[in-house]
CSV table of C-alpha atoms and ligand atoms in Angstrom, one decimal:
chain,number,residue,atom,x,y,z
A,1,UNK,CA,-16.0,-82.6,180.4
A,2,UNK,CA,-15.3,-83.4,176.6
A,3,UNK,CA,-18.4,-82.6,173.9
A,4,UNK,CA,-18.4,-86.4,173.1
A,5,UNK,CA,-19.2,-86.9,177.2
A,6,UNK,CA,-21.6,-84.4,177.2
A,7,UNK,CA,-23.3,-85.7,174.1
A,8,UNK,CA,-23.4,-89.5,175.4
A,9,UNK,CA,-24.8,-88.2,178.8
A,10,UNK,CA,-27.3,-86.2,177.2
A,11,UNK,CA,-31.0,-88.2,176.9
A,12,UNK,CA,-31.2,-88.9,173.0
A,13,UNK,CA,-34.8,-87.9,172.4
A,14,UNK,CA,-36.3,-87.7,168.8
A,15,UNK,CA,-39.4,-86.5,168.9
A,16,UNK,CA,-41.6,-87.5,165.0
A,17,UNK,CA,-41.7,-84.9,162.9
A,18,UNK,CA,-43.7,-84.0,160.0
A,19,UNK,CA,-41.1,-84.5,157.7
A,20,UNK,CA,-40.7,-88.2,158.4
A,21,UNK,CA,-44.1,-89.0,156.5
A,22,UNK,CA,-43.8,-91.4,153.5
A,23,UNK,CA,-47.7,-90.3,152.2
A,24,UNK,CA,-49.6,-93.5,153.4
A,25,UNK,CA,-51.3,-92.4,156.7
A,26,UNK,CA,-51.8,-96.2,158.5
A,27,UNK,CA,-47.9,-96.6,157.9
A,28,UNK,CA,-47.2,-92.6,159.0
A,29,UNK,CA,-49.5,-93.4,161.6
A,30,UNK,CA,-47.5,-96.7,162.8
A,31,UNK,CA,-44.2,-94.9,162.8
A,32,UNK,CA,-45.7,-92.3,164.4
A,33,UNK,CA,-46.1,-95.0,167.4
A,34,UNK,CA,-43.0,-96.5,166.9
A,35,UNK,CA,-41.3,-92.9,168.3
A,36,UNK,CA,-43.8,-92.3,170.9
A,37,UNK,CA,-42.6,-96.0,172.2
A,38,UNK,CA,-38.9,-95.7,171.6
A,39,UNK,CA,-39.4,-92.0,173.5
A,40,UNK,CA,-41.1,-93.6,176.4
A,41,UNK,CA,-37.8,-96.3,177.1
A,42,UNK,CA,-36.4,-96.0,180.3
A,43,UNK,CA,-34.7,-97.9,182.6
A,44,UNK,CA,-37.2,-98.4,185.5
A,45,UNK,CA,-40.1,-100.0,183.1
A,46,UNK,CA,-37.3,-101.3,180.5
A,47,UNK,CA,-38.5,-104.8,180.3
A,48,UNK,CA,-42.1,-103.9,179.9
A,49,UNK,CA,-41.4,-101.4,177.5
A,50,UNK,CA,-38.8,-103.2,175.5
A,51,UNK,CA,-41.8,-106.0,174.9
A,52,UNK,CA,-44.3,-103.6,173.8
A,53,UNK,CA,-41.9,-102.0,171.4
A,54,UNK,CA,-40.7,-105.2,169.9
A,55,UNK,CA,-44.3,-106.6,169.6
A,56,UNK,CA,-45.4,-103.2,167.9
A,57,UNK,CA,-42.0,-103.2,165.4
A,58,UNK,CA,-43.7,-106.9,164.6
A,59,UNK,CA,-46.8,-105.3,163.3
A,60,UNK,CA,-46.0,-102.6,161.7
A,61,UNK,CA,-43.1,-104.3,159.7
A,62,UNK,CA,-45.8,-107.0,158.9
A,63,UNK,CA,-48.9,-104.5,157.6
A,64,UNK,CA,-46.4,-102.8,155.7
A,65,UNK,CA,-44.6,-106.1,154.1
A,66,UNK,CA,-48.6,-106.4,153.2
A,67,UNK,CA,-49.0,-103.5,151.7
A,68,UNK,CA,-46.3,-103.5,149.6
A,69,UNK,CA,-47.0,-107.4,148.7
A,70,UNK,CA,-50.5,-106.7,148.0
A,71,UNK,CA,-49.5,-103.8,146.2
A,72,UNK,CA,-46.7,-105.6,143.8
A,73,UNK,CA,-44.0,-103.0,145.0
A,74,UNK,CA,-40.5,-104.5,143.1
A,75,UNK,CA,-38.2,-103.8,145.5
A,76,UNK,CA,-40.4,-106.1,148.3
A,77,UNK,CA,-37.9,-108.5,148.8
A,78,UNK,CA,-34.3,-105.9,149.7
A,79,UNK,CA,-37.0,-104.1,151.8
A,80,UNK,CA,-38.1,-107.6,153.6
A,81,UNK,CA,-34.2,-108.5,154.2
A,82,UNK,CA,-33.8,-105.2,156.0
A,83,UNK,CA,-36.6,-106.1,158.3
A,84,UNK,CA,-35.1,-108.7,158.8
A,85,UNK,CA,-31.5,-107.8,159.4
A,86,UNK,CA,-33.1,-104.6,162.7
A,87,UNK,CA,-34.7,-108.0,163.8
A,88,UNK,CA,-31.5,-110.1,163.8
A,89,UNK,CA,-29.5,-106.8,165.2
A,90,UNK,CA,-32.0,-106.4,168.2
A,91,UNK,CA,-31.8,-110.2,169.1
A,92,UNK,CA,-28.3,-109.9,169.4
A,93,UNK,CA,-28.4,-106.8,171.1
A,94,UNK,CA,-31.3,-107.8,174.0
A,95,UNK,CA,-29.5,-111.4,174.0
A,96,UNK,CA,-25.7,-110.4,174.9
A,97,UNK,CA,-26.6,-111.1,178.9
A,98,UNK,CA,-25.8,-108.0,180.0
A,99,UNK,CA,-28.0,-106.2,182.8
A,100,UNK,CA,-30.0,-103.1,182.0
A,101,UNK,CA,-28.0,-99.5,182.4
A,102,UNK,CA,-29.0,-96.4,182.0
A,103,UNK,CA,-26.3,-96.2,179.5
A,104,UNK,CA,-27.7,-99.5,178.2
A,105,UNK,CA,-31.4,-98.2,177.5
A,106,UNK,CA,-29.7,-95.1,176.0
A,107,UNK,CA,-27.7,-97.1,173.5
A,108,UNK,CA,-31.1,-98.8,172.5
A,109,UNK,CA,-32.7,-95.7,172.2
A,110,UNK,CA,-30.2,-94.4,170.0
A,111,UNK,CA,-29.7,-97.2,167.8
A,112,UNK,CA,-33.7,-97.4,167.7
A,113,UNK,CA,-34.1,-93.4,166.8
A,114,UNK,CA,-31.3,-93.8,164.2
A,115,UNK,CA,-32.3,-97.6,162.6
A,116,UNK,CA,-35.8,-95.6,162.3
A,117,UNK,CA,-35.3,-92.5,160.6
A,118,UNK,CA,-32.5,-93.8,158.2
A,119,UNK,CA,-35.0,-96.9,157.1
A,120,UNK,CA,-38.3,-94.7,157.0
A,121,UNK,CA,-36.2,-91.7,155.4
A,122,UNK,CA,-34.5,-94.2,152.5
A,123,UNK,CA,-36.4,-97.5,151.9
A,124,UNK,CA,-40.4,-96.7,153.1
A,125,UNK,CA,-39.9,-93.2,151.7
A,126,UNK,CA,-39.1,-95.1,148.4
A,127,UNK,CA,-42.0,-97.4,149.1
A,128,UNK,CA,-44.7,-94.3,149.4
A,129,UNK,CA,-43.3,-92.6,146.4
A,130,UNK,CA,-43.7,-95.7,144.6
A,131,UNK,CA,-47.2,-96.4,146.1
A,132,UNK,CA,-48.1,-92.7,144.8
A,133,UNK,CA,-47.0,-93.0,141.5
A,134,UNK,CA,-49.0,-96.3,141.3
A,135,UNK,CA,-52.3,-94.4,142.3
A,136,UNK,CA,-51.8,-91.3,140.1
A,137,UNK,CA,-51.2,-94.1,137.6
A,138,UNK,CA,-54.8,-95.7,138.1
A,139,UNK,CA,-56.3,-92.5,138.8
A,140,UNK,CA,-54.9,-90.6,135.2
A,141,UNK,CA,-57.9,-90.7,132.4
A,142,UNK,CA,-57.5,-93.2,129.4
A,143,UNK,CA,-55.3,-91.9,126.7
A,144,UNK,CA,-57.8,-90.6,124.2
A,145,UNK,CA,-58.3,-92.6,121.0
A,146,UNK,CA,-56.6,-91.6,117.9
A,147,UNK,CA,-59.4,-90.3,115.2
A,148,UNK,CA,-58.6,-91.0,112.2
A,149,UNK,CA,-58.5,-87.9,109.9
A,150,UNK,CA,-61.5,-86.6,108.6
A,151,UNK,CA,-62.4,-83.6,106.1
A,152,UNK,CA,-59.3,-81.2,105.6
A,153,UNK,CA,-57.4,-83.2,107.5
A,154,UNK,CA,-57.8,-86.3,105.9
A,155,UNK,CA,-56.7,-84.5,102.3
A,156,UNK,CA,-53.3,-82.7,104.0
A,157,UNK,CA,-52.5,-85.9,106.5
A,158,UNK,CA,-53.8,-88.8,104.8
A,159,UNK,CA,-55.9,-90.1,102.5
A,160,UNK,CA,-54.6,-89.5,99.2
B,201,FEO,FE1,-41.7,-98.8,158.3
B,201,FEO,FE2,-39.9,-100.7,156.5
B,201,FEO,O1,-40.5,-100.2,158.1
């Protein structure tokens, strides 16, 4: 049995990790849920589990297109196109007529795990660094005002 058999034959579990967190807890907390779905795929509940999934991917793509509309975050519309683009790929995926597999919930799973970690580890980890900066932005104290010389000062720096 080749390495490439043994690899497609093995169940492609990835379980969240720590590591995956972009800093905003409702959206780390919505990803989180995304993997616990995408884990629990399998082929005797597929059509039940499939429809939770996609309804779930619906919010959570929609509170964060929220967030980051509410929020002013530039890059809004590349990041809305890519939602869009895992939604076209998924139609086209569930809608090719073909009868559930084993090997056909796998392949789901898989493209699911991957689509989720590459787009969470690239364009929301961008979002939540960006949504960081913004807060330590609001939260930094007001420049202090410039005082205009006075005493020594004044004579060395100034007024003459
Ligand atoms: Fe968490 Fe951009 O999806």
């Amino acid at each position: 049995m080749s390495a490439e058999t043994v690899e497609k034959k093995a169940p492609y579990v990835i379980e969240w990790r720590e590591g995956f967190k972009i800093g905003i807890a409702q959206v780390d907390q919505e990803h989180r849920h995304l993997f616990t779905l995408v884990r629990a795929l399998n082929l005797q509940s597929v059509q039940h589990t499939v429809e939770e999934l996609l309804d779930y991917v619906v919010t959570h793509f929609s509170n964060e297109q929220d967030l980051m509309e509410s929020s002013g975050y530039p890059a809004f519309d590349q990041h809305l196109k890519l939602h869009e683009e895992f939604g076209a790929h998924v139609a086209d995926f569930l809608g090719n007529g073909e009868d559930w597999s084993e090997e056909r919930v796998q392949e789901l799973r898989r493209f699911l795990n991957k689509w989720l970690i590459g787009h969470i580890m690239t364009h929301d980890l961008r979002f939540g660094k960006w949504h960081a900066g913004q807060k330590a932005l609001k939260a930094a104290p007001p420049a202090p005002r410039t005082v205009a010389p006075q005493g020594f000062f004044a004579r060395l720096f100034g007024k003459h």
